[in-house]
mmCIF file of C-alpha atoms in Angstrom:
data_model
loop_
_atom_site.group_PDB
_atom_site.id
_atom_site.type_symbol
_atom_site.label_atom_id
_atom_site.label_comp_id
_atom_site.label_asym_id
_atom_site.label_seq_id
_atom_site.Cartn_x
_atom_site.Cartn_y
_atom_site.Cartn_z
ATOM 1 C CA MET X 231 -53.265 190.086 -112.090
ATOM 2 C CA THR X 232 -51.436 193.390 -112.364
ATOM 3 C CA MET X 233 -53.184 196.590 -113.288
ATOM 4 C CA PRO X 234 -51.742 198.482 -116.321
ATOM 5 C CA GLN X 235 -49.871 201.654 -115.419
ATOM 6 C CA PRO X 236 -51.341 204.960 -116.502
ATOM 7 C CA LEU X 237 -49.591 206.377 -119.525
ATOM 8 C CA PHE X 238 -48.411 209.660 -117.910
ATOM 9 C CA PRO X 239 -46.234 208.159 -115.179
ATOM 10 C CA THR X 240 -44.825 205.664 -117.655
ATOM 11 C CA ALA X 241 -43.901 208.360 -120.089
ATOM 12 C CA ALA X 242 -42.392 210.463 -117.355
ATOM 13 C CA ARG X 243 -40.277 207.470 -116.215
ATOM 14 C CA VAL X 244 -38.985 206.941 -119.764
ATOM 15 C CA LEU X 245 -38.174 210.702 -120.088
ATOM 16 C CA PHE X 246 -36.554 210.622 -116.655
ATOM 17 C CA CYS X 247 -34.213 207.805 -117.730
ATOM 18 C CA ALA X 248 -33.304 209.635 -120.915
ATOM 19 C CA ALA X 249 -32.721 212.919 -119.069
ATOM 20 C CA LEU X 250 -30.663 211.143 -116.419
ATOM 21 C CA VAL X 251 -28.365 209.597 -119.021
ATOM 22 C CA PHE X 252 -28.042 212.932 -120.840
ATOM 23 C CA ALA X 253 -27.249 214.833 -117.618
ATOM 24 C CA VAL X 254 -24.586 212.341 -116.466
ATOM 25 C CA VAL X 255 -22.928 212.118 -119.845
ATOM 26 C CA MET X 256 -22.837 215.926 -120.212
ATOM 27 C CA ALA X 257 -21.428 216.203 -116.657
ATOM 28 C CA VAL X 258 -18.554 213.823 -117.237
ATOM 29 C CA LEU X 259 -17.548 214.681 -120.756
ATOM 30 C CA PRO X 260 -14.088 216.213 -120.772
ATOM 31 C CA GLN X 261 -15.135 218.820 -123.293
ATOM 32 C CA PRO X 262 -18.967 219.174 -123.313
ATOM 33 C CA PRO X 263 -20.373 220.691 -126.475
ATOM 34 C CA LYS X 264 -21.062 224.510 -126.523
ATOM 35 C CA MET X 265 -24.604 225.378 -125.584
ATOM 36 C CA PRO X 266 -26.564 228.567 -126.194
ATOM 37 C CA THR X 267 -27.087 228.762 -122.480
ATOM 38 C CA ASP X 268 -23.367 228.843 -121.655
ATOM 39 C CA ALA X 269 -23.448 232.594 -121.149
ATOM 40 C CA LEU X 270 -25.847 232.007 -118.176
ATOM 41 C CA GLY X 271 -23.159 230.037 -116.337
ATOM 42 C CA ASP X 272 -22.530 226.606 -114.937
ATOM 43 C CA LYS X 273 -24.961 226.932 -112.055
ATOM 44 C CA PHE X 274 -27.770 227.561 -114.541
ATOM 45 C CA HIS X 275 -27.074 224.229 -116.220
ATOM 46 C CA HIS X 276 -26.999 222.491 -112.819
ATOM 47 C CA VAL X 277 -30.302 224.001 -111.751
ATOM 48 C CA MET X 278 -32.041 223.237 -115.040
ATOM 49 C CA ALA X 279 -30.830 219.652 -115.129
ATOM 50 C CA PHE X 280 -31.828 218.811 -111.594
ATOM 51 C CA ALA X 281 -35.101 220.704 -111.831
ATOM 52 C CA ALA X 282 -35.975 218.639 -114.885
ATOM 53 C CA LEU X 283 -34.918 215.386 -113.220
ATOM 54 C CA SER X 284 -36.937 216.328 -110.070
ATOM 55 C CA ALA X 285 -40.075 217.153 -112.055
ATOM 56 C CA LEU X 286 -39.855 213.929 -114.089
ATOM 57 C CA ALA X 287 -39.218 211.863 -110.965
ATOM 58 C CA ALA X 288 -42.231 213.443 -109.224
ATOM 59 C CA ALA X 289 -44.418 212.686 -112.251
ATOM 60 C CA GLY X 290 -43.022 209.248 -112.854
ATOM 61 C CA TRP X 291 -43.189 208.047 -109.248
ATOM 62 C CA PRO X 292 -45.989 210.098 -107.706
ATOM 63 C CA GLN X 293 -46.273 207.740 -104.668
ATOM 64 C CA ALA X 294 -42.558 208.006 -103.853
ATOM 65 C CA SER X 295 -41.515 209.811 -100.706
ATOM 66 C CA ARG X 296 -40.485 213.406 -101.425
ATOM 67 C CA TRP X 297 -37.537 213.089 -99.068
ATOM 68 C CA ARG X 298 -36.306 209.908 -100.703
ATOM 69 C CA THR X 299 -36.416 211.643 -104.115
ATOM 70 C CA ILE X 300 -34.418 214.581 -102.663
ATOM 71 C CA GLU X 301 -31.893 212.214 -101.037
ATOM 72 C CA ARG X 302 -31.298 210.128 -104.192
ATOM 73 C CA LEU X 303 -31.127 213.051 -106.660
ATOM 74 C CA SER X 304 -28.917 215.043 -104.263
ATOM 75 C CA PHE X 305 -26.638 212.001 -103.917
ATOM 76 C CA LEU X 306 -26.403 211.862 -107.747
ATOM 77 C CA GLY X 307 -25.371 215.498 -107.777
ATOM 78 C CA ALA X 308 -22.697 214.818 -105.212
ATOM 79 C CA LEU X 309 -21.501 211.775 -107.076
ATOM 80 C CA ILE X 310 -21.227 213.819 -110.289
ATOM 81 C CA GLU X 311 -19.009 216.314 -108.427
ATOM 82 C CA VAL X 312 -16.851 213.467 -107.122
ATOM 83 C CA VAL X 313 -16.397 212.075 -110.662
ATOM 84 C CA GLN X 314 -15.603 215.536 -111.975
ATOM 85 C CA ALA X 315 -12.647 215.649 -109.525
ATOM 86 C CA ILE X 316 -10.905 212.971 -111.620
ATOM 87 C CA PRO X 317 -7.964 214.801 -113.149
ATOM 88 C CA ALA X 318 -8.213 213.024 -116.464
ATOM 89 C CA LEU X 319 -11.646 214.519 -117.091
ATOM 90 C CA HIS X 320 -10.315 218.100 -116.865
ATOM 91 C CA ARG X 321 -13.525 219.164 -115.072
ATOM 92 C CA ASP X 322 -13.932 221.184 -111.933
ATOM 93 C CA CYS X 323 -15.358 219.734 -108.751
ATOM 94 C CA ASP X 324 -17.329 222.507 -106.914
ATOM 95 C CA ILE X 325 -19.447 221.934 -103.838
ATOM 96 C CA ARG X 326 -21.548 224.958 -104.906
ATOM 97 C CA ASP X 327 -22.679 222.953 -107.881
ATOM 98 C CA TRP X 328 -23.932 220.272 -105.582
ATOM 99 C CA VAL X 329 -25.705 222.898 -103.455
ATOM 100 C CA ALA X 330 -27.359 224.361 -106.571
ATOM 101 C CA ASP X 331 -28.463 220.817 -107.581
ATOM 102 C CA THR X 332 -29.981 220.140 -104.105
ATOM 103 C CA VAL X 333 -31.729 223.511 -103.932
ATOM 104 C CA ALA X 334 -33.343 222.889 -107.338
ATOM 105 C CA ILE X 335 -34.377 219.400 -106.279
ATOM 106 C CA MET X 336 -35.967 220.677 -103.055
ATOM 107 C CA VAL X 337 -37.835 223.532 -104.743
ATOM 108 C CA ILE X 338 -39.322 221.369 -107.541
ATOM 109 C CA THR X 339 -40.226 218.447 -105.297
ATOM 110 C CA GLY X 340 -41.878 220.971 -102.924
ATOM 111 C CA ILE X 341 -43.912 222.392 -105.730
ATOM 112 C CA ALA X 342 -44.835 218.885 -106.938
ATOM 113 C CA ALA X 343 -45.881 217.866 -103.426
ATOM 114 C CA GLY X 344 -48.015 221.014 -103.116
ATOM 115 C CA LEU X 345 -49.695 220.342 -106.498
ATOM 116 C CA ALA X 346 -50.344 216.720 -105.493
ATOM 117 C CA ARG X 347 -51.966 217.816 -102.184
ATOM 118 C CA ARG X 348 -54.094 220.340 -104.074
ATOM 119 C CA ARG X 349 -55.101 217.692 -106.694
ATOM 120 C CA ASN X 350 -55.897 215.123 -103.979
ATOM 121 C CA GLY X 351 -58.011 217.719 -102.083
ATOM 122 C CA ALA X 352 -59.954 218.499 -105.216
ATOM 123 C CA ILE X 353 -60.557 214.734 -105.867
ATOM 124 C CA ALA X 354 -61.693 214.282 -102.229
ATOM 125 C CA GLN X 355 -64.163 217.141 -102.617
ATOM 126 C CA GLN X 356 -65.568 215.602 -105.802
ATOM 127 C CA ASP X 357 -65.964 212.264 -104.035
ATOM 128 C CA CYS X 358 -67.963 213.894 -101.237
ATOM 129 C CA GLY X 359 -70.359 215.451 -103.741
ATOM 130 C CA ASP X 360 -69.312 219.033 -102.990
#
């Protein structure tokens, strides 16, 4: 018999999938729609997208290896840059975008890992009666 999943990770997984689709579609559209944040630059969009994906991945799959999450999301960022190199898309492939993606992923997964350790330490102290 399987145990029901807690609601929070399930909701985070659903939101992750929606955010993933949104990020990939926006990355490969030949002419993405104008956004109020356009003035902040392309790197800002990359950092925000991959920070959100990283946070949702950490919340949706809390038992997953941090390094596996970094690897897979970073690979997604690299793959997006390869797709953007297709001339028909009229997009720019820039390795600095991939670097920005990877830095955001590492920072957010690092914060999530620190929060998980802190939460697990607090739970362990409660279990010991302290």
